[in-house]
Amino acid sequence: MVAIGFAGALAPAPPAAADRDDVGQVKWGTCPDDVTAAAPTRNVQCGRVTVPLDYDDPDGTQIDLMVSRLASEHPQKRRGVLLLNPGGPGGSALTMPAGLADLGIPSKVLDTYDLIGMDTRGFGHSAPIDCKFTVGQDYIGNVPPYAVDNAAVVKQAEIAKGVAEQCAANDTDGRMAHITTANTARDLDRIRAALGEEKASYFGLSYGSALGAAYASMFPDTTDRILIDSNLGDTSLDRAGIRRYALGMEETFPDFAKWAAARNDAYGLGRTPEEVRDMYFTLAEQLDEKPVFGIDGRLFRLATFGGLYAERRYGQTAQLWEAIKDADETAVKRLMAATPGAPAAVGEAASYSNSWSVFLTVTCNDVEWPTDVRAYQRSVAADREKYPLFGAATANILPCAFWPLAPSEPQVKINDDGPTNILIMQNRHDPVTPLLGGQLFRKKFTDRSRLVTVDGSGHGVYVYGGNACALNVGTAWLVDGAMPEKDVKCRASA
């Protein structure tokens, strides 16, 4: 399960921080319509920061990154800026400042910081790249599909190779080679300088934890208070990280099974968690043999995986199972269209092709990937046995195996020599970033970090998870700089 890459190579010296005098200041103005529409009641402003496409050629081609700001309304309480990233790679944070405010992030945080969102390089309003995915293309997204046997891996390899070639063919300006986690971390430091700040704080989730770890490692002297949430465990989303999705599903599925069993009279999916688990395999195998209304076993497993991200999705997931079991075509199509991450849902979204493209480009550029299809066949066979719910999916082959661009630099090495300023938050049960990811970061950052482990389920802890203990600890850190003296374990909230 160890990814092949540069993780063991000697890391270059930390880059020099951007000088505020050498970076143009942000000119704030009105945000694009898609940003203002998401937060009509919040006074969010937008601006642009110019950065080098290639940091090895700082005077060469420049690109503009769009940033957003929800400014503190109390200058006397303001500490600085809190840079935000929601994950991906290939997710926009332009609406994240307003989104956090609407979710009820404590007013203390809003007073202490200007919340700064952004579209990272390559995405959205920031020099976007595009492989030009099309609706109906035989590629169901960047979570690999479940492979029932070796032949299915070979078939997926053909699709993955075609996607890699498609991305290369649409990289007409050579921009893709520079869409990496390391360069995005450099962008964060340039944004800090453009905002006129000596230091910047950071809050990132999911892939945003990898970006935050890279940022804190590369710029220990200009990063202030770091909170990373729902963690990958390294500075890239490598093969080991994607294979850990299967571990996360095994650890989180029992929460859904218990929920569904308690509601058997309503949904009819099983009287016990064991019966619900059996129902999952029964439906998946039936759909492997005979798809229903265009839904096969691959899509059913993917939809169920997405349904574990939060308990609020359980009801819709149970409805989907019901509809498949009852052969209700109208309900199946409606529910699949509303399932986050399912092709039917993203197929009509204007930005899905760009998002998938950024995910692949960053993921494939950050580290080297195995190129031998037989290696993926062995991994799929092993993980199908070890993680029967989803292991034969997440071990399957990605376009990274055929990616035409080699990593331009070593993967960012974790830097454990710096201030104790990294607070790690992690649910015990998380389908995509299991507890192991938080534990790996804690071990790698050593005394620079503390780990807050929450007896909770789902993807997202601080603000998003609803746990009182985690909210209190995270807020005390961001607002007062109160780093726990030792690791914290939070009980489930009542």
Short mmCIF file of C-alpha atoms in Angstrom, two decimals:
data_model
loop_
_atom_site.label_atom_id
_atom_site.label_comp_id
_atom_site.label_asym_id
_atom_site.label_seq_id
_atom_site.Cartn_x
_atom_site.Cartn_y
_atom_site.Cartn_z
CA MET A 1 0.00 0.00 0.00
CA VAL A 2 3.01 2.33 -0.15
CA ALA A 3 2.85 4.76 -3.05
CA ILE A 4 5.81 4.97 -5.39
CA GLY A 5 7.21 8.49 -5.48
CA PHE A 6 9.76 10.88 -4.08
CA ALA A 7 8.69 10.63 -0.44
CA GLY A 8 12.06 9.33 0.66
CA ALA A 9 14.15 11.74 -1.38
CA LEU A 10 16.02 14.63 0.13
CA ALA A 11 13.73 17.63 0.17
CA PRO A 12 14.98 20.96 -1.15
CA ALA A 13 15.58 23.79 1.29
CA PRO A 14 12.37 25.59 2.31
CA PRO A 15 11.56 28.25 -0.27
CA ALA A 16 11.96 31.89 0.58
CA ALA A 17 8.72 33.49 1.71
CA ALA A 18 7.16 36.06 -0.57
CA ASP A 19 8.07 39.67 0.24
CA ARG A 20 5.10 41.97 0.71
CA ASP A 21 6.95 44.72 -1.16
CA ASP A 22 7.40 42.50 -4.24
CA VAL A 23 3.79 41.38 -4.61
CA GLY A 24 0.98 43.59 -5.83
CA GLN A 25 -1.71 44.30 -3.28
CA VAL A 26 -5.21 42.90 -3.77
CA LYS A 27 -7.80 45.30 -5.15
CA TRP A 28 -11.15 44.26 -3.77
CA GLY A 29 -14.36 44.50 -5.77
CA THR A 30 -17.53 42.67 -6.69
CA CYS A 31 -17.43 38.87 -6.92
CA PRO A 32 -18.58 36.91 -9.98
CA ASP A 33 -22.26 36.07 -10.12
CA ASP A 34 -21.76 32.43 -9.11
CA VAL A 35 -20.08 33.55 -5.88
CA THR A 36 -22.55 36.29 -4.95
CA ALA A 37 -25.50 34.01 -5.73
CA ALA A 38 -24.20 31.51 -3.15
CA ALA A 39 -23.96 34.18 -0.45
CA PRO A 40 -26.39 37.01 -1.24
CA THR A 41 -26.62 38.21 2.36
CA ARG A 42 -22.88 38.33 3.06
CA ASN A 43 -20.56 41.17 2.16
CA VAL A 44 -18.05 39.00 0.33
CA GLN A 45 -15.56 40.76 -1.92
CA CYS A 46 -13.27 39.33 -4.59
CA GLY A 47 -9.93 40.25 -6.08
CA ARG A 48 -7.01 38.79 -7.99
CA VAL A 49 -3.44 37.86 -7.10
CA THR A 50 -0.86 37.41 -9.85
CA VAL A 51 1.59 34.52 -9.46
CA PRO A 52 4.18 32.83 -11.70
CA LEU A 53 2.92 29.82 -13.60
CA ASP A 54 6.38 28.30 -13.04
CA TYR A 55 8.13 29.32 -9.82
CA ASP A 56 11.45 28.27 -11.34
CA ASP A 57 10.87 31.03 -13.89
CA PRO A 58 9.39 33.80 -11.72
CA ASP A 59 9.57 36.41 -14.48
CA GLY A 60 7.97 34.15 -17.08
CA THR A 61 4.30 33.48 -17.73
CA GLN A 62 2.03 34.85 -15.02
CA ILE A 63 -1.47 33.68 -14.06
CA ASP A 64 -4.19 35.35 -12.00
CA LEU A 65 -5.79 33.65 -9.02
CA MET A 66 -9.16 34.79 -7.76
CA VAL A 67 -9.55 35.21 -4.00
CA SER A 68 -12.55 36.15 -1.88
CA ARG A 69 -12.78 37.90 1.47
CA LEU A 70 -15.30 38.10 4.27
CA ALA A 71 -13.66 40.84 6.30
CA SER A 72 -13.71 41.10 10.07
CA GLU A 73 -16.14 43.78 11.16
CA HIS A 74 -14.14 44.50 14.32
CA PRO A 75 -10.64 45.79 13.43
CA GLN A 76 -9.70 46.08 17.11
CA LYS A 77 -10.18 42.30 17.50
CA ARG A 78 -8.67 41.30 14.16
CA ARG A 79 -5.55 39.12 14.27
CA GLY A 80 -5.02 38.56 10.54
CA VAL A 81 -6.25 36.31 7.74
CA LEU A 82 -7.49 32.73 7.72
CA LEU A 83 -6.85 31.04 4.37
CA LEU A 84 -9.39 28.35 3.50
CA ASN A 85 -9.51 25.21 1.37
CA PRO A 86 -12.46 22.75 1.24
CA GLY A 87 -10.65 19.85 -0.42
CA GLY A 88 -10.60 18.26 -3.83
CA PRO A 89 -8.16 18.83 -5.38
CA GLY A 90 -10.56 20.69 -7.61
CA GLY A 91 -12.87 22.36 -5.12
CA SER A 92 -13.61 26.07 -4.89
CA ALA A 93 -13.24 28.00 -1.65
CA LEU A 94 -14.57 31.28 -3.04
CA THR A 95 -17.90 30.70 -1.31
CA MET A 96 -16.35 29.07 1.75
CA PRO A 97 -16.06 32.27 3.87
CA ALA A 98 -19.78 32.90 3.56
CA GLY A 99 -20.54 29.20 3.86
CA LEU A 100 -18.73 28.95 7.19
CA ALA A 101 -20.52 32.04 8.45
CA ASP A 102 -23.89 30.61 7.43
CA LEU A 103 -23.03 27.30 9.12
CA GLY A 104 -22.54 29.18 12.36
CA ILE A 105 -18.79 29.39 12.79
CA PRO A 106 -18.37 31.28 16.08
CA SER A 107 -18.44 35.07 15.82
CA LYS A 108 -15.11 35.09 17.65
CA VAL A 109 -13.51 33.57 14.56
CA LEU A 110 -15.24 36.05 12.25
CA ASP A 111 -13.98 38.89 14.44
CA THR A 112 -10.42 37.52 14.64
CA TYR A 113 -9.85 36.95 10.93
CA ASP A 114 -10.65 38.04 7.46
CA LEU A 115 -11.79 34.73 5.98
CA ILE A 116 -10.03 34.24 2.64
CA GLY A 117 -11.31 31.83 0.03
CA MET A 118 -9.83 31.15 -3.38
CA ASP A 119 -9.98 29.15 -6.54
CA THR A 120 -6.67 27.31 -6.58
CA ARG A 121 -4.54 27.39 -9.74
CA GLY A 122 -6.16 25.56 -12.60
CA PHE A 123 -9.67 25.73 -11.20
CA GLY A 124 -12.70 27.93 -11.71
CA HIS A 125 -11.73 31.59 -11.99
CA SER A 126 -7.99 30.91 -11.60
CA ALA A 127 -6.48 30.05 -15.00
CA PRO A 128 -8.65 26.93 -15.43
CA ILE A 129 -7.50 23.75 -17.14
CA ASP A 130 -9.86 21.32 -18.82
CA CYS A 131 -9.52 17.76 -20.12
CA LYS A 132 -12.95 18.33 -21.74
CA PHE A 133 -14.88 15.47 -20.20
CA THR A 134 -18.27 15.02 -21.84
CA VAL A 135 -21.61 13.74 -20.61
CA GLY A 136 -21.91 10.05 -21.38
CA GLN A 137 -18.17 9.47 -21.60
CA ASP A 138 -17.22 6.04 -20.22
CA TYR A 139 -15.47 7.48 -17.19
CA ILE A 140 -17.44 7.68 -13.98
CA GLY A 141 -15.14 9.98 -12.06
CA ASN A 142 -11.92 10.08 -10.15
CA VAL A 143 -12.88 7.40 -7.62
CA PRO A 144 -12.01 4.27 -9.64
CA PRO A 145 -14.88 1.87 -10.39
CA TYR A 146 -15.28 -1.48 -8.65
CA ALA A 147 -13.51 -4.25 -10.57
CA VAL A 148 -15.18 -7.64 -10.30
CA ASP A 149 -12.17 -9.47 -11.78
CA ASN A 150 -8.83 -9.03 -13.57
CA ALA A 151 -10.56 -8.42 -16.89
CA ALA A 152 -12.39 -5.45 -15.39
CA VAL A 153 -9.03 -3.92 -14.40
CA VAL A 154 -7.79 -4.34 -17.98
CA LYS A 155 -10.95 -2.69 -19.29
CA GLN A 156 -10.55 0.20 -16.88
CA ALA A 157 -6.89 0.55 -17.89
CA GLU A 158 -8.00 1.16 -21.47
CA ILE A 159 -10.40 3.86 -20.30
CA ALA A 160 -7.78 5.40 -18.00
CA LYS A 161 -5.21 5.48 -20.80
CA GLY A 162 -7.70 7.25 -23.04
CA VAL A 163 -8.39 9.85 -20.34
CA ALA A 164 -4.68 10.53 -19.83
CA GLU A 165 -4.28 11.02 -23.59
CA GLN A 166 -7.38 13.24 -23.64
CA CYS A 167 -5.96 15.47 -20.91
CA ALA A 168 -2.62 15.73 -22.72
CA ALA A 169 -4.33 16.63 -25.98
CA ASN A 170 -6.20 19.48 -24.29
CA ASP A 171 -3.15 20.89 -22.51
CA THR A 172 -2.54 23.27 -25.37
CA ASP A 173 -0.72 25.93 -23.35
CA GLY A 174 1.44 23.62 -21.20
CA ARG A 175 -0.27 24.77 -18.03
CA MET A 176 -0.96 21.33 -16.55
CA ALA A 177 2.67 20.60 -15.66
CA HIS A 178 2.55 23.39 -13.07
CA ILE A 179 -0.68 22.40 -11.32
CA THR A 180 0.76 20.78 -8.18
CA THR A 181 0.33 20.86 -4.43
CA ALA A 182 3.76 22.44 -3.96
CA ASN A 183 2.95 25.26 -6.37
CA THR A 184 -0.42 25.81 -4.72
CA ALA A 185 1.33 26.10 -1.35
CA ARG A 186 3.64 28.70 -2.91
CA ASP A 187 0.52 30.49 -4.15
CA LEU A 188 -0.82 30.60 -0.59
CA ASP A 189 2.30 32.39 0.55
CA ARG A 190 2.02 34.86 -2.33
CA ILE A 191 -1.59 35.51 -1.38
CA ARG A 192 -0.49 36.16 2.21
CA ALA A 193 2.03 38.71 0.96
CA ALA A 194 -0.51 40.31 -1.38
CA LEU A 195 -2.84 40.75 1.59
CA GLY A 196 -0.09 42.64 3.40
CA GLU A 197 0.29 40.07 6.18
CA GLU A 198 3.52 38.91 7.81
CA LYS A 199 1.86 35.58 8.64
CA ALA A 200 -1.32 33.74 7.64
CA SER A 201 -3.45 31.16 9.41
CA TYR A 202 -5.04 28.27 7.55
CA PHE A 203 -8.06 25.95 7.77
CA GLY A 204 -8.36 23.09 5.28
CA LEU A 205 -10.32 19.85 5.03
CA SER A 206 -9.79 16.58 3.18
CA TYR A 207 -7.27 17.27 0.38
CA GLY A 208 -7.04 20.68 2.03
CA SER A 209 -5.25 18.88 4.87
CA ALA A 210 -2.52 17.79 2.45
CA LEU A 211 -2.25 21.32 1.10
CA GLY A 212 -2.12 22.71 4.63
CA ALA A 213 0.58 20.23 5.62
CA ALA A 214 2.62 21.23 2.58
CA TYR A 215 2.08 24.93 3.30
CA ALA A 216 3.14 24.62 6.94
CA SER A 217 6.14 22.49 5.92
CA MET A 218 7.38 24.82 3.19
CA PHE A 219 6.72 28.08 5.03
CA PRO A 220 7.10 27.46 8.78
CA ASP A 221 8.08 31.09 9.42
CA THR A 222 5.10 32.74 7.74
CA THR A 223 2.34 30.35 8.76
CA ASP A 224 0.49 31.21 11.95
CA ARG A 225 -2.28 28.96 13.30
CA ILE A 226 -3.01 25.83 11.23
CA LEU A 227 -6.10 23.64 11.56
CA ILE A 228 -6.27 20.59 9.29
CA ASP A 229 -9.40 18.47 9.30
CA SER A 230 -10.34 15.02 7.92
CA ASN A 231 -6.82 14.17 6.97
CA LEU A 232 -5.02 12.42 4.13
CA GLY A 233 -1.90 11.80 6.22
CA ASP A 234 0.59 13.15 3.67
CA THR A 235 1.26 16.15 1.44
CA SER A 236 -0.33 14.54 -1.62
CA LEU A 237 -3.24 12.32 -2.52
CA ASP A 238 -1.16 9.32 -3.52
CA ARG A 239 -2.13 5.74 -4.28
CA ALA A 240 -2.02 4.74 -0.63
CA GLY A 241 -4.37 7.61 0.22
CA ILE A 242 -6.91 6.58 -2.40
CA ARG A 243 -6.72 2.93 -1.33
CA ARG A 244 -7.49 4.08 2.21
CA TYR A 245 -10.98 5.07 1.01
CA ALA A 246 -11.77 1.35 1.30
CA LEU A 247 -10.61 1.28 4.92
CA GLY A 248 -12.74 4.35 5.59
CA MET A 249 -15.82 2.72 4.11
CA GLU A 250 -15.34 -0.44 6.17
CA GLU A 251 -15.04 1.66 9.33
CA THR A 252 -17.99 3.94 8.54
CA PHE A 253 -20.51 1.60 6.92
CA PRO A 254 -21.51 0.03 10.28
CA ASP A 255 -22.88 3.44 11.33
CA PHE A 256 -25.21 3.47 8.32
CA ALA A 257 -26.08 -0.20 8.82
CA LYS A 258 -27.04 0.43 12.44
CA TRP A 259 -29.12 3.45 11.38
CA ALA A 260 -30.92 1.51 8.64
CA ALA A 261 -31.56 -1.51 10.86
CA ALA A 262 -33.24 0.71 13.44
CA ARG A 263 -35.54 1.90 10.63
CA ASN A 264 -36.24 -1.46 9.02
CA ASP A 265 -40.01 -0.99 9.31
CA ALA A 266 -39.62 2.15 7.20
CA TYR A 267 -37.05 1.08 4.57
CA GLY A 268 -37.00 -2.73 4.72
CA LEU A 269 -33.24 -3.06 4.31
CA GLY A 270 -32.60 -5.44 7.22
CA ARG A 271 -33.53 -5.92 10.84
CA THR A 272 -29.93 -6.01 12.02
CA PRO A 273 -26.72 -4.30 10.87
CA GLU A 274 -25.56 -7.68 9.59
CA GLU A 275 -28.67 -8.02 7.43
CA VAL A 276 -28.15 -4.49 6.05
CA ARG A 277 -24.59 -5.40 5.12
CA ASP A 278 -25.83 -8.55 3.41
CA MET A 279 -28.38 -6.45 1.51
CA TYR A 280 -25.53 -4.27 0.20
CA PHE A 281 -23.73 -7.26 -1.27
CA THR A 282 -26.95 -8.75 -2.63
CA LEU A 283 -27.90 -5.56 -4.48
CA ALA A 284 -24.36 -4.94 -5.73
CA GLU A 285 -23.97 -8.45 -7.11
CA GLN A 286 -27.40 -8.37 -8.73
CA LEU A 287 -26.49 -5.12 -10.45
CA ASP A 288 -23.14 -6.58 -11.54
CA GLU A 289 -25.08 -9.29 -13.36
CA LYS A 290 -27.95 -7.16 -14.63
CA PRO A 291 -27.92 -3.35 -14.39
CA VAL A 292 -31.22 -1.66 -13.58
CA PHE A 293 -32.16 1.46 -15.52
CA GLY A 294 -28.51 2.11 -16.36
CA ILE A 295 -27.31 1.59 -12.77
CA ASP A 296 -24.73 -1.16 -12.43
CA GLY A 297 -22.82 -2.47 -9.43
CA ARG A 298 -20.03 0.07 -9.90
CA LEU A 299 -22.41 3.03 -9.63
CA PHE A 300 -24.36 1.49 -6.75
CA ARG A 301 -21.19 1.02 -4.71
CA LEU A 302 -19.99 4.54 -5.56
CA ALA A 303 -23.33 6.07 -4.60
CA THR A 304 -23.34 4.20 -1.28
CA PHE A 305 -19.78 5.33 -0.59
CA GLY A 306 -20.85 8.95 -1.16
CA GLY A 307 -23.85 8.41 1.08
CA LEU A 308 -21.60 7.76 4.08
CA TYR A 309 -20.11 11.29 4.10
CA ALA A 310 -22.69 12.48 6.65
CA GLU A 311 -25.67 11.07 8.51
CA ARG A 312 -27.92 13.59 6.76
CA ARG A 313 -27.32 11.57 3.57
CA TYR A 314 -28.41 8.26 5.07
CA GLY A 315 -32.10 8.72 4.28
CA GLN A 316 -31.45 9.39 0.59
CA THR A 317 -29.08 6.41 0.43
CA ALA A 318 -31.74 4.18 1.99
CA GLN A 319 -34.27 5.49 -0.53
CA LEU A 320 -31.92 4.57 -3.38
CA TRP A 321 -31.52 1.04 -2.05
CA GLU A 322 -35.30 0.77 -1.74
CA ALA A 323 -35.85 1.98 -5.27
CA ILE A 324 -33.32 -0.46 -6.72
CA LYS A 325 -34.78 -3.34 -4.71
CA ASP A 326 -38.29 -2.45 -5.88
CA ALA A 327 -37.24 -1.74 -9.51
CA ASP A 328 -38.76 1.76 -9.32
CA GLU A 329 -37.25 3.38 -12.41
CA THR A 330 -38.47 6.91 -11.71
CA ALA A 331 -37.14 6.88 -8.16
CA VAL A 332 -33.81 5.28 -9.15
CA LYS A 333 -33.10 7.94 -11.78
CA ARG A 334 -34.21 10.79 -9.53
CA LEU A 335 -32.12 9.62 -6.60
CA MET A 336 -29.01 8.91 -8.67
CA ALA A 337 -29.30 12.39 -10.18
CA ALA A 338 -29.31 13.84 -6.67
CA THR A 339 -26.46 11.67 -5.34
CA PRO A 340 -23.29 13.73 -4.71
CA GLY A 341 -20.48 12.50 -6.93
CA ALA A 342 -22.62 10.29 -9.14
CA PRO A 343 -22.19 10.90 -12.88
CA ALA A 344 -25.87 11.73 -13.31
CA ALA A 345 -25.48 14.53 -10.78
CA VAL A 346 -22.32 16.08 -12.15
CA GLY A 347 -23.07 15.42 -15.80
CA GLU A 348 -25.13 18.57 -16.14
CA ALA A 349 -22.91 20.76 -13.95
CA ALA A 350 -20.92 23.36 -15.86
CA SER A 351 -17.80 22.93 -13.75
CA TYR A 352 -17.49 19.16 -13.36
CA SER A 353 -15.03 18.71 -16.22
CA ASN A 354 -12.74 21.38 -14.79
CA SER A 355 -12.98 19.87 -11.31
CA TRP A 356 -12.19 16.34 -12.47
CA SER A 357 -9.32 17.73 -14.55
CA VAL A 358 -7.73 19.50 -11.59
CA PHE A 359 -8.14 16.44 -9.39
CA LEU A 360 -6.32 14.27 -11.91
CA THR A 361 -3.63 16.81 -12.73
CA VAL A 362 -2.65 17.47 -9.12
CA THR A 363 -2.93 13.83 -8.08
CA CYS A 364 -0.93 12.55 -11.03
CA ASN A 365 1.68 15.34 -10.97
CA ASP A 366 2.51 15.17 -7.27
CA VAL A 367 4.02 11.66 -7.21
CA GLU A 368 4.96 8.86 -9.56
CA TRP A 369 2.38 6.11 -10.03
CA PRO A 370 2.85 2.42 -10.92
CA THR A 371 2.51 1.83 -14.66
CA ASP A 372 2.14 -1.96 -14.73
CA VAL A 373 -1.51 -3.01 -15.05
CA ARG A 374 -0.65 -6.28 -13.31
CA ALA A 375 0.31 -4.33 -10.16
CA TYR A 376 -3.23 -2.93 -10.03
CA GLN A 377 -4.71 -6.37 -10.63
CA ARG A 378 -2.78 -7.70 -7.63
CA SER A 379 -3.87 -4.76 -5.48
CA VAL A 380 -7.50 -5.12 -6.50
CA ALA A 381 -7.47 -8.83 -5.66
CA ALA A 382 -5.86 -8.18 -2.28
CA ASP A 383 -8.15 -5.31 -1.32
CA ARG A 384 -11.28 -7.12 -2.53
CA GLU A 385 -10.58 -9.65 0.21
CA LYS A 386 -9.35 -7.21 2.85
CA TYR A 387 -12.02 -4.53 2.28
CA PRO A 388 -14.93 -6.30 0.56
CA LEU A 389 -17.25 -3.30 0.55
CA PHE A 390 -15.14 -1.11 -1.73
CA GLY A 391 -11.54 -2.32 -1.91
CA ALA A 392 -11.82 -3.58 -5.48
CA ALA A 393 -12.74 -0.02 -6.47
CA THR A 394 -10.18 2.13 -4.75
CA ALA A 395 -7.26 -0.14 -5.66
CA ASN A 396 -8.25 0.01 -9.33
CA ILE A 397 -6.28 1.88 -11.96
CA LEU A 398 -6.39 5.65 -12.50
CA PRO A 399 -5.25 7.73 -15.50
CA CYS A 400 -2.18 8.54 -13.37
CA ALA A 401 -0.73 5.20 -14.52
CA PHE A 402 -0.51 6.63 -18.04
CA TRP A 403 0.03 10.29 -17.19
CA PRO A 404 2.35 11.93 -19.73
CA LEU A 405 3.89 14.38 -17.25
CA ALA A 406 6.52 13.26 -14.76
CA PRO A 407 6.65 14.96 -11.33
CA SER A 408 8.61 18.19 -11.77
CA GLU A 409 9.99 18.08 -8.22
CA PRO A 410 9.98 15.79 -5.18
CA GLN A 411 6.82 15.52 -3.13
CA VAL A 412 6.79 18.08 -0.32
CA LYS A 413 8.45 16.53 2.70
CA ILE A 414 6.79 16.96 6.09
CA ASN A 415 8.79 19.47 8.12
CA ASP A 416 8.64 18.66 11.83
CA ASP A 417 11.08 21.44 12.71
CA GLY A 418 9.00 24.49 13.43
CA PRO A 419 6.49 26.01 15.83
CA THR A 420 3.84 23.93 17.57
CA ASN A 421 1.05 25.38 15.46
CA ILE A 422 -0.72 22.46 13.72
CA LEU A 423 -4.01 21.24 15.19
CA ILE A 424 -5.24 18.02 13.56
CA MET A 425 -8.95 17.08 13.78
CA GLN A 426 -10.30 13.68 12.83
CA ASN A 427 -13.48 11.64 13.21
CA ARG A 428 -13.02 8.03 14.22
CA HIS A 429 -15.22 6.96 11.31
CA ASP A 430 -14.69 8.78 8.02
CA PRO A 431 -15.38 7.07 4.68
CA VAL A 432 -12.79 8.94 2.61
CA THR A 433 -10.14 10.04 5.11
CA PRO A 434 -10.10 7.43 7.87
CA LEU A 435 -8.67 7.97 11.34
CA LEU A 436 -5.33 6.59 10.18
CA GLY A 437 -4.74 9.77 8.15
CA GLY A 438 -4.91 11.97 11.24
CA GLN A 439 -2.69 9.58 13.15
CA LEU A 440 -0.11 9.64 10.35
CA PHE A 441 0.05 13.44 10.41
CA ARG A 442 0.41 13.43 14.19
CA LYS A 443 3.32 11.01 13.96
CA LYS A 444 5.03 12.90 11.13
CA PHE A 445 4.67 16.40 12.59
CA THR A 446 5.61 15.16 16.08
CA ASP A 447 5.82 18.06 18.56
CA ARG A 448 4.58 20.59 16.01
CA SER A 449 1.10 19.11 16.29
CA ARG A 450 -1.73 17.86 18.46
CA LEU A 451 -4.45 15.42 17.43
CA VAL A 452 -8.13 15.86 18.31
CA THR A 453 -9.92 12.53 17.82
CA VAL A 454 -13.73 12.75 17.76
CA ASP A 455 -16.02 9.83 18.47
CA GLY A 456 -18.02 10.76 15.42
CA SER A 457 -18.90 9.60 11.92
CA GLY A 458 -18.63 11.38 8.59
CA HIS A 459 -16.35 13.66 6.64
CA GLY A 460 -15.62 16.98 8.33
CA VAL A 461 -15.14 17.84 12.00
CA TYR A 462 -14.65 21.52 12.92
CA VAL A 463 -17.92 23.44 12.33
CA TYR A 464 -19.09 20.77 9.84
CA GLY A 465 -19.30 17.84 12.25
CA GLY A 466 -21.48 19.29 15.00
CA ASN A 467 -19.30 18.03 17.85
CA ALA A 468 -19.26 20.50 20.75
CA CYS A 469 -15.87 19.46 22.09
CA ALA A 470 -14.18 19.78 18.70
CA LEU A 471 -15.79 23.15 18.05
CA ASN A 472 -14.61 24.45 21.41
CA VAL A 473 -11.04 23.17 21.02
CA GLY A 474 -10.74 24.42 17.44
CA THR A 475 -12.12 27.84 18.28
CA ALA A 476 -9.85 28.24 21.30
CA TRP A 477 -6.89 27.50 19.04
CA LEU A 478 -7.85 29.82 16.20
CA VAL A 479 -8.98 32.70 18.40
CA ASP A 480 -6.81 32.50 21.52
CA GLY A 481 -3.88 30.41 20.34
CA ALA A 482 -4.69 27.81 23.01
CA MET A 483 -3.00 24.70 21.67
CA PRO A 484 -3.86 21.66 23.82
CA GLU A 485 -0.94 20.45 25.94
CA LYS A 486 -1.60 16.89 24.76
CA ASP A 487 -3.83 15.07 22.31
CA VAL A 488 -7.58 15.37 22.89
CA LYS A 489 -10.31 12.76 22.65
CA CYS A 490 -13.82 14.12 22.18
CA ARG A 491 -16.87 12.06 23.04
CA ALA A 492 -19.85 11.98 20.71
CA SER A 493 -22.07 15.02 21.17
CA ALA A 494 -25.48 14.40 22.63
#
